[in-house]
Coordinates of C-alpha atoms in Angstrom, one line a residue:
M643 CA 0.0 -0.2 -0.2
K644 CA 1.0 3.6 -0.5
Q645 CA 0.4 6.5 1.2
L646 CA 0.1 10.0 -0.2
E647 CA -0.7 12.0 1.9
H648 CA -5.1 11.7 3.0
L649 CA -5.3 9.2 -0.2
Q650 CA -5.0 5.1 0.8
V651 CA -4.1 3.0 -2.7
L652 CA -4.3 -0.4 -3.2
D653 CA -4.8 -3.1 -5.2
M654 CA -7.3 -5.3 -5.8
A655 CA -6.5 -9.0 -7.2
L656 CA -9.9 -10.5 -8.9
A657 CA -9.0 -14.2 -9.5
V658 CA -11.4 -15.2 -12.2
R659 CA -12.3 -18.6 -10.5
S660 CA -15.5 -19.8 -13.3
P661 CA -16.0 -17.8 -16.2
L662 CA -17.2 -14.2 -15.8
C663 CA -18.9 -11.7 -18.3
V664 CA -19.5 -7.5 -18.0
G665 CA -21.9 -7.6 -21.0
S666 CA -21.4 -5.0 -22.9
G667 CA -25.4 -4.8 -24.2
A668 CA -23.7 -6.0 -27.6
S669 CA -24.5 -9.3 -28.8
Y670 CA -23.5 -10.9 -32.3
R671 CA -26.7 -13.3 -34.1
K672 CA -25.8 -16.9 -35.0
N673 CA -25.3 -15.4 -38.9
E674 CA -22.5 -12.7 -37.7
Y675 CA -19.9 -15.3 -36.5
L676 CA -17.8 -18.2 -37.4
F677 CA -17.5 -21.7 -35.9
D678 CA -15.3 -24.0 -36.7
P679 CA -15.4 -27.0 -35.0
R680 CA -12.4 -28.6 -36.5
T681 CA -10.9 -26.2 -33.6
G682 CA -13.6 -24.8 -31.6
R683 CA -12.6 -21.4 -32.2
V684 CA -15.2 -19.0 -33.1
S685 CA -14.2 -16.0 -35.2
L686 CA -15.9 -12.7 -35.2
L687 CA -15.4 -10.1 -37.8
D688 CA -13.9 -6.8 -38.5
E689 CA -17.9 -5.4 -40.0
D690 CA -16.2 -2.3 -41.6
A691 CA -13.7 -4.6 -43.5
F692 CA -16.1 -7.6 -43.8
V693 CA -18.3 -5.4 -45.7
E694 CA -15.5 -3.8 -48.1
L695 CA -14.9 -7.3 -49.0
L696 CA -18.5 -8.2 -49.9
A697 CA -18.3 -4.9 -52.1
R698 CA -15.1 -5.8 -54.2
K699 CA -16.3 -9.4 -54.8
N700 CA -19.9 -8.2 -55.7
L701 CA -21.8 -10.2 -52.7
A702 CA -23.8 -7.5 -51.3
D703 CA -26.9 -9.1 -52.4
A704 CA -25.7 -12.6 -51.5
Y705 CA -25.4 -12.0 -48.1
E706 CA -28.6 -10.1 -48.1
R707 CA -30.2 -13.2 -48.7
F708 CA -28.4 -15.3 -46.7
I709 CA -29.4 -13.1 -43.4
L710 CA -32.7 -13.5 -44.6
G711 CA -32.9 -17.2 -44.9
G712 CA -30.8 -17.9 -42.0
G713 CA -27.9 -20.5 -42.2
R714 CA -24.1 -20.5 -40.7
L715 CA -21.9 -17.5 -42.2
S716 CA -18.7 -19.9 -42.3
A717 CA -20.5 -22.4 -44.5
F718 CA -21.9 -19.8 -47.1
L719 CA -18.7 -17.9 -47.2
R720 CA -16.8 -20.9 -48.6
E721 CA -19.8 -22.5 -50.6
E722 CA -21.3 -20.0 -52.1
C723 CA -19.3 -17.0 -52.1
R724 CA -16.4 -19.3 -52.8
L725 CA -14.2 -17.0 -50.8
T726 CA -10.5 -18.6 -50.2
R727 CA -9.2 -18.9 -46.3
Q728 CA -6.7 -15.7 -46.9
E729 CA -9.9 -14.0 -47.9
I730 CA -12.3 -15.2 -44.5
D731 CA -9.3 -14.4 -42.6
S732 CA -8.2 -10.9 -44.0
V733 CA -12.5 -9.8 -42.0
I734 CA -11.3 -11.7 -39.7
W735 CA -11.2 -9.2 -35.8
Y736 CA -10.6 -11.8 -33.5
S737 CA -10.7 -15.2 -32.9
L738 CA -11.8 -17.1 -29.1
H739 CA -12.4 -20.5 -27.9
A740 CA -16.2 -21.9 -27.6
A741 CA -15.1 -24.0 -25.0
G742 CA -18.2 -26.2 -24.8
A743 CA -20.5 -23.8 -26.1
L744 CA -20.7 -24.2 -28.8
S745 CA -20.8 -27.9 -30.8
E746 CA -20.5 -29.0 -34.4
N747 CA -23.8 -31.0 -34.3
G748 CA -25.4 -28.4 -32.1
P749 CA -27.2 -25.1 -33.2
L750 CA -25.5 -22.2 -33.0
R751 CA -26.3 -19.4 -30.1
E752 CA -26.7 -15.8 -30.2
I753 CA -23.4 -14.4 -27.9
Q754 CA -23.2 -11.8 -25.7
A755 CA -20.9 -9.3 -25.9
F756 CA -18.1 -8.4 -23.4
Q757 CA -17.6 -4.5 -22.4
R758 CA -14.8 -3.2 -24.6
D759 CA -12.9 0.2 -24.5
A760 CA -12.7 2.7 -27.7
Y761 CA -10.1 0.0 -29.5
G762 CA -12.1 -3.0 -29.2
R763 CA -10.0 -4.3 -26.3
A764 CA -12.2 -6.1 -23.3
Y765 CA -11.5 -5.0 -19.6
I766 CA -13.8 -4.6 -16.0
P767 CA -14.9 -0.9 -15.9
G768 CA -13.9 -0.1 -12.3
S769 CA -17.7 0.9 -12.0
S770 CA -19.2 -2.5 -11.8
V771 CA -16.7 -3.4 -9.1
K772 CA -17.7 -0.8 -7.2
G773 CA -20.9 -2.0 -7.5
A774 CA -20.0 -4.9 -5.9
L775 CA -18.1 -3.6 -3.3
R776 CA -20.7 -1.2 -2.5
T777 CA -23.3 -4.5 -1.9
A778 CA -20.7 -6.0 -0.1
Y779 CA -20.1 -3.1 2.3
L780 CA -24.4 -2.3 3.0
L781 CA -24.5 -5.9 3.7
H782 CA -22.1 -5.4 6.4
C783 CA -23.4 -2.4 7.6
I784 CA -26.9 -4.2 7.8
L785 CA -25.5 -7.2 9.8
A786 CA -24.0 -4.6 12.2
E787 CA -26.7 -3.5 13.1
H788 CA -28.7 -7.1 14.8
R789 CA -32.3 -6.3 14.1
L790 CA -34.9 -6.0 11.1
R791 CA -36.9 -3.9 9.2
N792 CA -40.2 -4.1 8.0
A793 CA -40.1 -0.3 6.4
P794 CA -38.9 0.3 3.1
L795 CA -34.8 -0.3 1.7
D796 CA -33.3 3.1 2.1
E797 CA -29.9 3.1 1.5
K798 CA -29.0 6.6 2.8
E799 CA -29.6 5.3 5.9
F800 CA -26.4 2.6 6.1
M801 CA -24.5 5.0 3.1
N802 CA -25.0 8.9 4.0
T803 CA -22.4 8.7 7.1
L804 CA -20.4 11.7 5.5
A805 CA -20.9 15.4 7.0
C806 CA -20.4 17.2 3.9
N807 CA -23.8 18.3 3.6
A808 CA -25.4 18.2 7.6
A809 CA -28.5 20.2 6.8
H810 CA -29.3 17.5 4.1
K811 CA -28.3 14.5 5.1
E812 CA -30.3 12.7 2.1
N813 CA -28.2 14.5 0.1
L814 CA -25.3 12.3 -2.4
V815 CA -22.5 14.1 -1.4
N816 CA -23.1 12.7 1.8
D817 CA -22.4 9.0 0.7
V818 CA -19.6 7.1 1.9
F819 CA -18.4 5.5 -1.4
R820 CA -17.9 8.5 -2.8
G821 CA -14.9 8.4 -0.8
V822 CA -13.8 5.2 -3.4
Q823 CA -13.0 5.1 -6.6
I824 CA -11.5 2.0 -8.3
A825 CA -10.0 2.5 -11.3
D826 CA -11.0 0.5 -15.0
S827 CA -9.1 -2.9 -15.3
G828 CA -6.1 -3.1 -18.1
P829 CA -6.9 -4.5 -21.0
I830 CA -7.9 -8.3 -21.1
P831 CA -5.6 -10.9 -23.6
E832 CA -7.9 -12.1 -26.4
Q833 CA -6.3 -15.2 -24.7
A834 CA -8.3 -15.3 -22.4
M835 CA -11.6 -15.2 -24.0
I836 CA -13.7 -17.9 -24.1
L837 CA -17.4 -18.6 -24.3
A838 CA -19.5 -19.6 -22.1
G839 CA -23.6 -21.3 -22.0
K840 CA -26.0 -20.2 -19.9
V841 CA -27.6 -23.1 -17.3
D842 CA -30.2 -22.1 -14.9
V843 CA -29.9 -24.4 -12.0
F844 CA -33.1 -25.3 -9.9
P845 CA -33.7 -26.1 -6.5
D846 CA -33.9 -29.6 -7.3
G847 CA -30.2 -29.6 -8.9
S848 CA -32.2 -29.9 -12.4
S849 CA -31.1 -27.9 -14.8
N850 CA -31.6 -26.0 -18.0
R851 CA -29.1 -25.1 -20.6
I852 CA -30.3 -21.6 -22.4
N853 CA -30.1 -21.1 -26.2
V854 CA -27.6 -18.3 -25.5
C855 CA -23.6 -18.1 -24.9
R856 CA -21.7 -15.0 -23.3
E857 CA -18.3 -13.7 -24.1
C858 CA -16.4 -14.4 -21.0
V859 CA -12.8 -13.9 -19.1
R860 CA -11.2 -17.6 -18.8
P861 CA -11.2 -18.8 -15.3
G862 CA -7.5 -18.9 -13.8
T863 CA -6.7 -15.0 -15.3
V864 CA -6.2 -12.7 -12.3
L865 CA -7.3 -9.1 -13.0
H866 CA -5.5 -6.1 -11.4
L867 CA -7.5 -2.5 -10.1
R868 CA -6.7 0.0 -8.4
I869 CA -8.7 1.2 -5.0
T870 CA -8.4 4.4 -4.2
L871 CA -9.7 5.7 -0.7
D872 CA -9.8 9.6 0.4
Q873 CA -9.6 9.0 4.1
S874 CA -10.1 13.3 4.5
L875 CA -13.9 12.0 3.3
L876 CA -14.0 8.8 5.0
Q877 CA -12.1 9.1 8.3
Q878 CA -11.4 4.9 7.7
R879 CA -14.6 4.8 7.9
I880 CA -14.1 2.6 4.7
T881 CA -10.1 0.6 5.5
K882 CA -8.9 -1.9 3.4
E883 CA -9.4 -4.0 6.0
T884 CA -13.4 -3.0 6.3
L885 CA -13.7 -3.9 3.0
A886 CA -11.8 -7.6 3.5
Q887 CA -14.3 -7.8 5.9
S888 CA -17.7 -6.9 3.8
I889 CA -16.5 -9.2 1.2
A890 CA -15.7 -12.6 3.3
E891 CA -19.5 -11.4 5.0
F892 CA -21.4 -11.3 1.7
A893 CA -19.7 -14.0 0.2
G894 CA -20.7 -16.0 4.1
Y895 CA -24.5 -14.8 3.8
Y896 CA -24.7 -15.2 0.6
R897 CA -23.4 -19.2 0.9
N898 CA -25.6 -19.6 4.0
S899 CA -28.7 -17.8 3.3
Y900 CA -28.8 -18.5 -0.3
L901 CA -27.2 -21.8 -1.8
A902 CA -28.5 -23.0 1.0
H903 CA -31.8 -23.7 -0.6
F904 CA -30.2 -25.6 -4.0
R905 CA -29.0 -29.3 -3.9
R906 CA -25.7 -28.9 -5.6
P907 CA -26.5 -29.9 -9.6
D908 CA -24.5 -33.2 -11.4
R909 CA -21.1 -32.6 -12.5
D910 CA -21.2 -29.2 -10.0
S911 CA -17.5 -27.4 -9.6
G912 CA -17.8 -27.6 -5.8
E913 CA -17.1 -23.6 -5.3
S914 CA -16.8 -22.1 -1.8
Y915 CA -17.0 -19.0 -2.6
Q916 CA -14.5 -18.0 0.4
N917 CA -13.5 -14.6 0.2
C918 CA -15.7 -13.5 -3.5
L919 CA -17.8 -11.5 -5.1
I920 CA -20.1 -12.4 -7.7
L921 CA -19.8 -10.0 -10.9
G922 CA -21.5 -9.4 -13.8
A923 CA -23.6 -10.7 -16.1
G924 CA -25.3 -14.0 -15.1
A925 CA -24.3 -13.4 -11.0
G926 CA -28.5 -12.8 -10.2
F927 CA -30.6 -10.8 -8.1
F928 CA -29.3 -11.9 -4.7
S929 CA -25.8 -11.2 -5.5
K930 CA -26.6 -7.3 -5.9
T931 CA -29.5 -6.6 -3.5
V932 CA -29.6 -6.8 0.2
A933 CA -33.3 -7.7 0.8
Y934 CA -32.8 -10.6 2.9
P935 CA -30.5 -9.3 5.4
Y936 CA -32.2 -6.1 5.9
Y937 CA -36.3 -8.0 6.0
G938 CA -35.4 -11.5 7.5
E939 CA -35.5 -14.4 5.2
A940 CA -39.9 -14.7 5.7
M941 CA -40.5 -11.6 4.4
A942 CA -37.6 -10.5 2.0
L943 CA -39.1 -13.7 0.0
Q944 CA -42.8 -12.5 -0.2
K945 CA -41.4 -9.0 -1.6
T946 CA -38.6 -11.1 -3.7
A947 CA -41.2 -13.6 -5.0
Q948 CA -43.7 -9.9 -6.1
F949 CA -41.1 -8.2 -7.4
M950 CA -40.0 -11.1 -10.0
Q951 CA -43.3 -11.8 -10.7
R952 CA -44.0 -8.2 -11.5
K953 CA -40.9 -7.7 -13.9
F954 CA -40.4 -12.2 -14.9
P955 CA -44.8 -12.9 -15.2
K956 CA -43.5 -15.2 -17.3
G957 CA -40.8 -16.9 -15.0
R958 CA -44.3 -18.3 -12.4
H959 CA -41.9 -16.5 -9.5
E960 CA -45.7 -16.6 -7.3
R961 CA -44.3 -20.2 -7.0
D962 CA -41.3 -19.1 -5.1
V963 CA -42.8 -18.0 -1.8
Q964 CA -43.6 -21.9 -1.4
R965 CA -40.9 -23.5 -3.7
G966 CA -39.0 -21.1 0.3
I967 CA -36.7 -19.2 -1.8
A968 CA -37.1 -16.1 -4.9
P969 CA -35.4 -16.2 -7.0
H970 CA -35.7 -20.0 -7.5
T971 CA -33.1 -20.3 -9.9
L972 CA -29.3 -20.4 -9.8
K973 CA -27.3 -18.7 -13.2
Y974 CA -24.7 -21.0 -14.2
T975 CA -22.6 -22.0 -17.0
E976 CA -20.4 -25.1 -18.1
Y977 CA -17.0 -24.9 -18.6
G978 CA -14.4 -27.4 -18.6
G979 CA -17.1 -30.7 -18.1
Q980 CA -18.5 -28.8 -14.9
L981 CA -21.1 -27.4 -14.1
C982 CA -20.1 -23.6 -12.7
P983 CA -21.5 -20.2 -11.1
F984 CA -21.3 -17.2 -13.3
G985 CA -18.8 -14.6 -12.0
V986 CA -16.9 -15.7 -9.6
C987 CA -13.8 -13.7 -8.7
E988 CA -12.1 -14.1 -5.6
V989 CA -10.5 -11.0 -3.8
E990 CA -7.4 -9.5 -2.8
I991 CA -7.1 -6.5 -1.4
Q992 CA -3.3 -5.2 -0.6

């Protein structure tokens, strides 16, 4: 840790334990990428170079018919357009391993894209990690009070502890996490990126594979982000030790209060969640909220089931109260022959 007057600069290491996706909101349709079953790799195209190639080869009309009719892009380019391997390679932006998310005989799936910078490089936004840390710290504050509530959850009760504007405590300038800044990660190497399919796991341990996959960071990758604590604001309310304790408490609460309601599926990876945050797309509702520690399990079950039913009316969440847990699905993926939860990252702060 470096000391610079009132600023504490810390290094956060995120050891990716299971496929991690921070989605950009963009996606690649089934006919917008190439899949080579021999190598198990997916290739994404440089859109400008691809359009230029189609125009140069007078293939724009043929491509339009292909888009309307569907099919596999790789077969279209080879068999109908008669493009050479060199010509196809010239319009490939980058490739990544399908990691079992796609197969030669199985259907192609929509690919949800990863967050990228202006140069097209994958990275983890500091804001995503800060949001997860904030949830863990809020849980820490709620558990420290040792009492349940019936009133609507108001984060400001726990978070607005600064005295920047004492006359208006509800003002955001009093939010304690204003003193916590997290920089974006550096670019993630292309070889660290894979595809991971979506799998829903239910309380009885059964599972259902979803026809979508995500661009993810490969397990085993270690990412580094810089945390700056401004103690002129925080006044030691949040320290390295506070953050580490919050992460440990979050991991334990998640494991004991939510996962305990689910039977582990066959081929489960056996993740312990110790000192872990759950980040990014597929992390699930429970990892982003503090309804259960705030209301207690019985009332939180009722409120969460009602919320999920309003937001996802086709999900049959009205039955969650009878099931005993809401939401009633864990968000998993398949990697290395095992089923594992999305976005589990072991955290070390130094």
